[in-house]
mmCIF file of C-alpha atoms in Angstrom:
data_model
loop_
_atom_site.group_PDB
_atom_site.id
_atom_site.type_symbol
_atom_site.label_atom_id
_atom_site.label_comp_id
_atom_site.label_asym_id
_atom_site.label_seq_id
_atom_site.Cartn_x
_atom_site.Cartn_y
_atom_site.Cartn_z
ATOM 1 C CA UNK A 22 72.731 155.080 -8.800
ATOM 2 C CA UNK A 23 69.060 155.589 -10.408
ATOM 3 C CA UNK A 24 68.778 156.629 -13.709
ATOM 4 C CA UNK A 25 68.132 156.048 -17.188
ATOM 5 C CA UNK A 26 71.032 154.607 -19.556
ATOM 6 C CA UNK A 27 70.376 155.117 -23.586
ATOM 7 C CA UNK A 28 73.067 153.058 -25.582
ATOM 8 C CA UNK A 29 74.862 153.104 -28.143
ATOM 9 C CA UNK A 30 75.639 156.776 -27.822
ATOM 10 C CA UNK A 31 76.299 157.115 -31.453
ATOM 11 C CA UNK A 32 74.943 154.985 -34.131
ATOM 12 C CA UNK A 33 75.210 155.010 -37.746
ATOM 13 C CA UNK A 34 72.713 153.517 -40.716
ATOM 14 C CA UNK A 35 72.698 152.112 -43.439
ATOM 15 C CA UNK A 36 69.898 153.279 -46.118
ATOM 16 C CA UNK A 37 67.129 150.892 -45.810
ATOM 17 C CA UNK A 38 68.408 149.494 -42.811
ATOM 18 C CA UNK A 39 66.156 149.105 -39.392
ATOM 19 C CA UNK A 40 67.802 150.269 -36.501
ATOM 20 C CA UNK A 41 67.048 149.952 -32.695
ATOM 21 C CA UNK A 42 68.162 152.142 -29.713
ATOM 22 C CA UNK A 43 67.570 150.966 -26.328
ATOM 23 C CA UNK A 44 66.556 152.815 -23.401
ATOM 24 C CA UNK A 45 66.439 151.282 -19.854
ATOM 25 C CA UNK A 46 65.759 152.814 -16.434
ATOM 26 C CA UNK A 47 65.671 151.828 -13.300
ATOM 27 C CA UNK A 48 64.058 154.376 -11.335
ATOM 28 C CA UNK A 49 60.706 152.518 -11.139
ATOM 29 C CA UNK A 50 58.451 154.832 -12.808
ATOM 30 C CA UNK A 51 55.564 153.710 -15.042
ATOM 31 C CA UNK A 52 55.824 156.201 -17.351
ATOM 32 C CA UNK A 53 58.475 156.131 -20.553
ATOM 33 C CA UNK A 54 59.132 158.582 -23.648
ATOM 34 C CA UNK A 55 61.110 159.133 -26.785
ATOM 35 C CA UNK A 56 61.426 162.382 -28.060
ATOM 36 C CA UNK A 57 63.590 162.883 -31.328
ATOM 37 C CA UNK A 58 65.906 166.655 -31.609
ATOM 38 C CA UNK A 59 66.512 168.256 -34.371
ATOM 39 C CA UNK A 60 68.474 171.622 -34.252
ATOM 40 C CA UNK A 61 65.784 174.731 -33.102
ATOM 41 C CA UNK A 62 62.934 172.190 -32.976
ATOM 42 C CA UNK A 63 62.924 171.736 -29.460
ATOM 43 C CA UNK A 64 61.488 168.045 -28.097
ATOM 44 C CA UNK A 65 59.343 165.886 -30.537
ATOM 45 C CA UNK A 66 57.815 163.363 -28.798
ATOM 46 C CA UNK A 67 57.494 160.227 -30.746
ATOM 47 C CA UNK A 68 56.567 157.440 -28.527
ATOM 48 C CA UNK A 69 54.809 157.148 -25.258
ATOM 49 C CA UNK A 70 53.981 154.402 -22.623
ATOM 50 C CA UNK A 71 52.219 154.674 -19.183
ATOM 51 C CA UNK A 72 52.406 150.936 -18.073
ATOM 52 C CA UNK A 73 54.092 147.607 -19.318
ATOM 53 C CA UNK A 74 52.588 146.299 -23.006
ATOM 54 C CA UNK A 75 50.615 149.591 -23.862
ATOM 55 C CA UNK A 76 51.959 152.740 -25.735
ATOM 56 C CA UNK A 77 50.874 155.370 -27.539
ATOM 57 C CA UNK A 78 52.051 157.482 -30.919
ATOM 58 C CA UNK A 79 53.140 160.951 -30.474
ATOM 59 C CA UNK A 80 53.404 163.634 -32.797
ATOM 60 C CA UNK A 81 55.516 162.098 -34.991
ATOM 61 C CA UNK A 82 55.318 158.479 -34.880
ATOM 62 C CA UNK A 83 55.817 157.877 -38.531
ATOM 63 C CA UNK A 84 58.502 155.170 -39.558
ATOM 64 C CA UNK A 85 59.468 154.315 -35.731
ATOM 65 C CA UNK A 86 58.040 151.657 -33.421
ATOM 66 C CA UNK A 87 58.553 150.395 -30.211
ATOM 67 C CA UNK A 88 57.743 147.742 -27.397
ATOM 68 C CA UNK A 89 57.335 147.633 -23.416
ATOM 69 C CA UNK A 90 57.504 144.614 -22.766
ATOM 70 C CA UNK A 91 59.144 145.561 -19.482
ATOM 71 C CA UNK A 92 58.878 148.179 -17.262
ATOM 72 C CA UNK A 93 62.519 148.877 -17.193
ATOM 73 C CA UNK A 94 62.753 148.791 -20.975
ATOM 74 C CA UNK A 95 61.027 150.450 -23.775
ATOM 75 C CA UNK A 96 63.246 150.187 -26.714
ATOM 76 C CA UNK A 97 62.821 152.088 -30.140
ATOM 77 C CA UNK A 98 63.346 150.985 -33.565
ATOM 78 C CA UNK A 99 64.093 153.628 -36.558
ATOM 79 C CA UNK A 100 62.539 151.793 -39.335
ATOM 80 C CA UNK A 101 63.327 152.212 -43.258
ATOM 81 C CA UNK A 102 60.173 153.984 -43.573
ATOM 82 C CA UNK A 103 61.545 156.958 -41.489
ATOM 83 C CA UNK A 104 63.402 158.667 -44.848
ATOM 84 C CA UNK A 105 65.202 161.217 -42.471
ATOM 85 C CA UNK A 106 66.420 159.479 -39.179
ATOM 86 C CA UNK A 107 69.233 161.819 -38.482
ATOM 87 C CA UNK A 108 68.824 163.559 -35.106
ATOM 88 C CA UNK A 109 69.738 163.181 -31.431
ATOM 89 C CA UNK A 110 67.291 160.680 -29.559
ATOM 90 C CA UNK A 111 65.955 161.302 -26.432
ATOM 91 C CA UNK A 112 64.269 158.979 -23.944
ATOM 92 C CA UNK A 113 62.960 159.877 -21.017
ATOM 93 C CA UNK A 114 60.976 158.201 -17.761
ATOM 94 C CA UNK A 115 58.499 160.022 -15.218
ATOM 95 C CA UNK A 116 56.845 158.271 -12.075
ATOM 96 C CA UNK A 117 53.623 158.566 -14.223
ATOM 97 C CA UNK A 118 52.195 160.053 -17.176
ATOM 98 C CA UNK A 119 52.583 163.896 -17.384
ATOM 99 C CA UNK A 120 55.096 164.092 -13.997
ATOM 100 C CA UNK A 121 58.370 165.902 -14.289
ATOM 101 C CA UNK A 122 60.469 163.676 -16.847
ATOM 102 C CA UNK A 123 64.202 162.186 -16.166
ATOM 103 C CA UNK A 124 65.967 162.276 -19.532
ATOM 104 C CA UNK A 125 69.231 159.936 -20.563
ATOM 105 C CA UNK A 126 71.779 160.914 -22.226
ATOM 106 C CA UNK A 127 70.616 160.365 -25.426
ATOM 107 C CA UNK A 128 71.680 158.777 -29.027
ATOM 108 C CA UNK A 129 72.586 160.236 -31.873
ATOM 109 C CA UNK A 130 71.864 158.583 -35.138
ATOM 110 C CA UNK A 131 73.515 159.298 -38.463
ATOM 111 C CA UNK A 132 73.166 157.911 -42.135
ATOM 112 C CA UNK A 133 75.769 156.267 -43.790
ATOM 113 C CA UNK B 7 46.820 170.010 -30.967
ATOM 114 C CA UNK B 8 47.575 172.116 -28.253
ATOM 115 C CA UNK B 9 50.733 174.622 -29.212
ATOM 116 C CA UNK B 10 53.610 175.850 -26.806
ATOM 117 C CA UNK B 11 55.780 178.844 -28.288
ATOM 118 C CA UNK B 12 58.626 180.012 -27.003
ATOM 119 C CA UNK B 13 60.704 183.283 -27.761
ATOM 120 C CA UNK B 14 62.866 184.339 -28.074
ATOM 121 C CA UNK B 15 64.672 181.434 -30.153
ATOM 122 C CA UNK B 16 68.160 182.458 -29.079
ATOM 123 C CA UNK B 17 69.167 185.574 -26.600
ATOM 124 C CA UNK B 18 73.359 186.851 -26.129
ATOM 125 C CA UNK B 19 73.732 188.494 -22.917
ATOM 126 C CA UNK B 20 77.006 190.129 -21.506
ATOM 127 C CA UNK B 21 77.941 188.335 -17.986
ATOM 128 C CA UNK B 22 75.951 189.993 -15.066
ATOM 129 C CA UNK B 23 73.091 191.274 -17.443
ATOM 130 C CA UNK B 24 69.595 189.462 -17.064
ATOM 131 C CA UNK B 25 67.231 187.013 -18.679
ATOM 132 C CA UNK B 26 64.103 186.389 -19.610
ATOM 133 C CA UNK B 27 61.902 183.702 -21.444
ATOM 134 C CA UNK B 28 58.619 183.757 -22.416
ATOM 135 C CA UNK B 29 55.859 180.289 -22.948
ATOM 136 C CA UNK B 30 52.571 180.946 -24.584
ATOM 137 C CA UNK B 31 50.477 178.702 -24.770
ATOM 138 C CA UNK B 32 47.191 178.560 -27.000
ATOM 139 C CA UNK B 33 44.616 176.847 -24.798
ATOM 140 C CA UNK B 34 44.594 176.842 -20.779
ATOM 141 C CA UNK B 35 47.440 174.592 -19.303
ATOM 142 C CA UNK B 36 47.063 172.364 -16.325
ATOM 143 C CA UNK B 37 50.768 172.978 -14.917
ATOM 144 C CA UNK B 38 53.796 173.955 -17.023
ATOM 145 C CA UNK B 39 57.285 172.590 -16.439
ATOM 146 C CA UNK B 40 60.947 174.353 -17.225
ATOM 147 C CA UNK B 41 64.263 172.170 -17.960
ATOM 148 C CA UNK B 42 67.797 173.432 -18.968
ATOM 149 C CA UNK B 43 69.854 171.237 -21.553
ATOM 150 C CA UNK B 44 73.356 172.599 -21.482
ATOM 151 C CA UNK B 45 75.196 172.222 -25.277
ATOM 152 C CA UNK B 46 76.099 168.861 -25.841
ATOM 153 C CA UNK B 47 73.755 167.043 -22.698
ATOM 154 C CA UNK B 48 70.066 166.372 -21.601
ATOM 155 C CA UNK B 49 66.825 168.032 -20.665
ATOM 156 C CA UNK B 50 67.140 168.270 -16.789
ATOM 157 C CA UNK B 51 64.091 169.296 -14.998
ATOM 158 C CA UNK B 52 64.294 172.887 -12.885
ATOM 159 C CA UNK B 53 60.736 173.122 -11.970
ATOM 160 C CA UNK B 54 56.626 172.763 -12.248
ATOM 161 C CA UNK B 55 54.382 175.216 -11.586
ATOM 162 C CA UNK B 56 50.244 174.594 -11.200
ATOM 163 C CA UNK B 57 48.552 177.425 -9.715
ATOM 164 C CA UNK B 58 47.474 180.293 -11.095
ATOM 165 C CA UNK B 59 49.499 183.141 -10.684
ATOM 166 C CA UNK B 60 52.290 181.021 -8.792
ATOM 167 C CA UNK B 61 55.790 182.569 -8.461
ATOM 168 C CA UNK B 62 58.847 180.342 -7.270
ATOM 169 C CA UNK B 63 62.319 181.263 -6.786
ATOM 170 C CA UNK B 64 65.206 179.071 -7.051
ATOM 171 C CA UNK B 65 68.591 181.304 -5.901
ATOM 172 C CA UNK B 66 69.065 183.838 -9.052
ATOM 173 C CA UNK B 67 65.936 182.217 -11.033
ATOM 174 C CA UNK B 68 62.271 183.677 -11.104
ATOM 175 C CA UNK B 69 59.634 181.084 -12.582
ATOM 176 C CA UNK B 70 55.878 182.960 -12.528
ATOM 177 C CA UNK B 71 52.896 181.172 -14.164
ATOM 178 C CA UNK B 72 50.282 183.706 -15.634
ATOM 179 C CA UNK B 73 47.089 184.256 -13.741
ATOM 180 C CA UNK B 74 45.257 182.685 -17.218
ATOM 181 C CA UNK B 75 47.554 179.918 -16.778
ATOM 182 C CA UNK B 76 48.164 180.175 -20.367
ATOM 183 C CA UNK B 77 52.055 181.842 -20.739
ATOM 184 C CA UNK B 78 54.662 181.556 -18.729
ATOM 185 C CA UNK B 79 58.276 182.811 -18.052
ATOM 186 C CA UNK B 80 61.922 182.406 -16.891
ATOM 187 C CA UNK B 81 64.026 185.302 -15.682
ATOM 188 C CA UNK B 82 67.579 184.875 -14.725
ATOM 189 C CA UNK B 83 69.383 187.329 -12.653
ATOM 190 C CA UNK B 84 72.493 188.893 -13.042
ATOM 191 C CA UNK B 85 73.584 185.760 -15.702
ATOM 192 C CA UNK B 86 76.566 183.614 -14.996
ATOM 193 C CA UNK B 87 78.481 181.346 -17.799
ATOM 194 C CA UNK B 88 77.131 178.015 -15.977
ATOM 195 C CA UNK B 89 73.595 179.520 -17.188
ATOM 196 C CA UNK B 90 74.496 178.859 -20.948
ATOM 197 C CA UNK B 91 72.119 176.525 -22.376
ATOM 198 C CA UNK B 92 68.664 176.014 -24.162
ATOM 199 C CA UNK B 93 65.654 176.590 -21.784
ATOM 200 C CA UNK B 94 62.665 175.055 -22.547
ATOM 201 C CA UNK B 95 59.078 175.246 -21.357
ATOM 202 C CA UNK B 96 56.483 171.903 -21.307
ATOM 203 C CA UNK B 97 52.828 173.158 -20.660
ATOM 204 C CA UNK B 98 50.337 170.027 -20.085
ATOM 205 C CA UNK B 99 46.602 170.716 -21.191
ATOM 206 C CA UNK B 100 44.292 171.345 -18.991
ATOM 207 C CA UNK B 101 41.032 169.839 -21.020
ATOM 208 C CA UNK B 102 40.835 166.171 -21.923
ATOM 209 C CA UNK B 103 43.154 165.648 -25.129
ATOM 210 C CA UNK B 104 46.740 164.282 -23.912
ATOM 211 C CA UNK B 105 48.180 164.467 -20.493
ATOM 212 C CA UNK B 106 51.407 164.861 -21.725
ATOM 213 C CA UNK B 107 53.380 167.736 -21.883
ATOM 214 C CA UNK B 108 53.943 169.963 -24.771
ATOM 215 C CA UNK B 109 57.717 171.190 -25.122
ATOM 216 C CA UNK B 110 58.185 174.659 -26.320
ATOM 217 C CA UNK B 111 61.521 174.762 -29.038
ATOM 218 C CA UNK B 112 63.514 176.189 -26.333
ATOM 219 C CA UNK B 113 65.415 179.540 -25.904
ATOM 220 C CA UNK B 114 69.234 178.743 -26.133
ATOM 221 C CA UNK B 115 70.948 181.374 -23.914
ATOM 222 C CA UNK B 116 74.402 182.538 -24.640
ATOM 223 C CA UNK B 117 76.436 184.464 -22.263
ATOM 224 C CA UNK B 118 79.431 186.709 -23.135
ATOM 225 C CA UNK B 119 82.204 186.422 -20.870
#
């Protein structure tokens, strides 16, 4: 089955602890997101990537990072600079940038 | 940067009643997209639209695309309980800037048995 598989499903931090969730797909598209939920604020994209090795910030890029180093893979890490990680993290894969997007099932991420 | 709203934020109908969501958009969008997230899952796409003016159907949902091609909307027919969920709207800009799509914050339908 093609799809995209975000793990763990639930993670918990540690204050001034770097955490990383991982995203991988296997659908064969170029194109990879995360997008970070917070109750009535709809999709915040924070993270983009059209091909392997290059990405982009989004709107709110501030305290996360990530790498492509693979197609299939485009991890993120919740850095200690992010001072309010708590929210349900989405990532997401189109055939190409701007395309209709497959989401997973998403992580949620909670502070200790 | 470009802005997507989306009203209302939340909307209780009675079972059998209808729907309707509205995307507006501040600047001309190149296509807009809808997806439904049910409570507890993930964004699944329903549909894109491009042209101006464009109407498509899928069984009891209406998606139309204003002739500006800057708002957009969802109507749902005669609501079922399998419609509960949070609708939102992703409208892609249609000059330079990014060609990804802004998501609206979603109108989270309730449905009263």
């Amino acid at each position: 089955d093609g799809g995209i598989t975000q793990s763990p499903k639930y993670l918990f931090r540690k204050e001034g602890q770097n955490v990383t969730l991982s995203c991988e797909q296997n659908l064969n598209h170029d194109a990879m997101y995360w997008y970070r939920q917070d109750p009535g604020q709809g999709l915040r994209l924070i993270y983009y990537s059209q091909i392997v090795n290059d990405f982009q910030k989004g709107d709110i890029a501030e305290g996360y990072s990530v790498s492509r180093e693979k197609k299939e893979s485009f991890p993120l890490t919740v850095t200690s600079a992010q001072k309010n990680p708590t929210a349900f993290y989405l990532c997401a894969s189109s055939m190409r940038g701007g395309q209709p997007q497959h989401f997973g099932d998403g992580t949620r991420l909670s502070i200790l | 940067g470009q802005q997507v709203m989306q009203i209302p934020q939340y909307q209780h109908v009675q079972e059998g009643e209808d729907f309707t969501t509205y995307c507006n958009s501040s600047t001309t969008l190149s296509n807009i997209q809808w997806y439904k997230q049910r409570p507890g899952g993930h964004p699944v796409f329903l549909i894109q639209l491009v042209k101006s003016g464009e109407v498509k159907k899928q069984k009891r949902l209406t998606f139309q695309f204003g002739e500006a091609k800057k708002n957009s909307s969802l109507h749902i027919t005669a609501t079922q309980t399998t419609d509960v969920g949070t609708y939102f709207c992703a409208g892609r800009g249609a000059s330079g800037g990014s060609y990804i799509p802004t998501f609206g914050r979603g109108t989270s339908l309730i449905v009263h048995p």
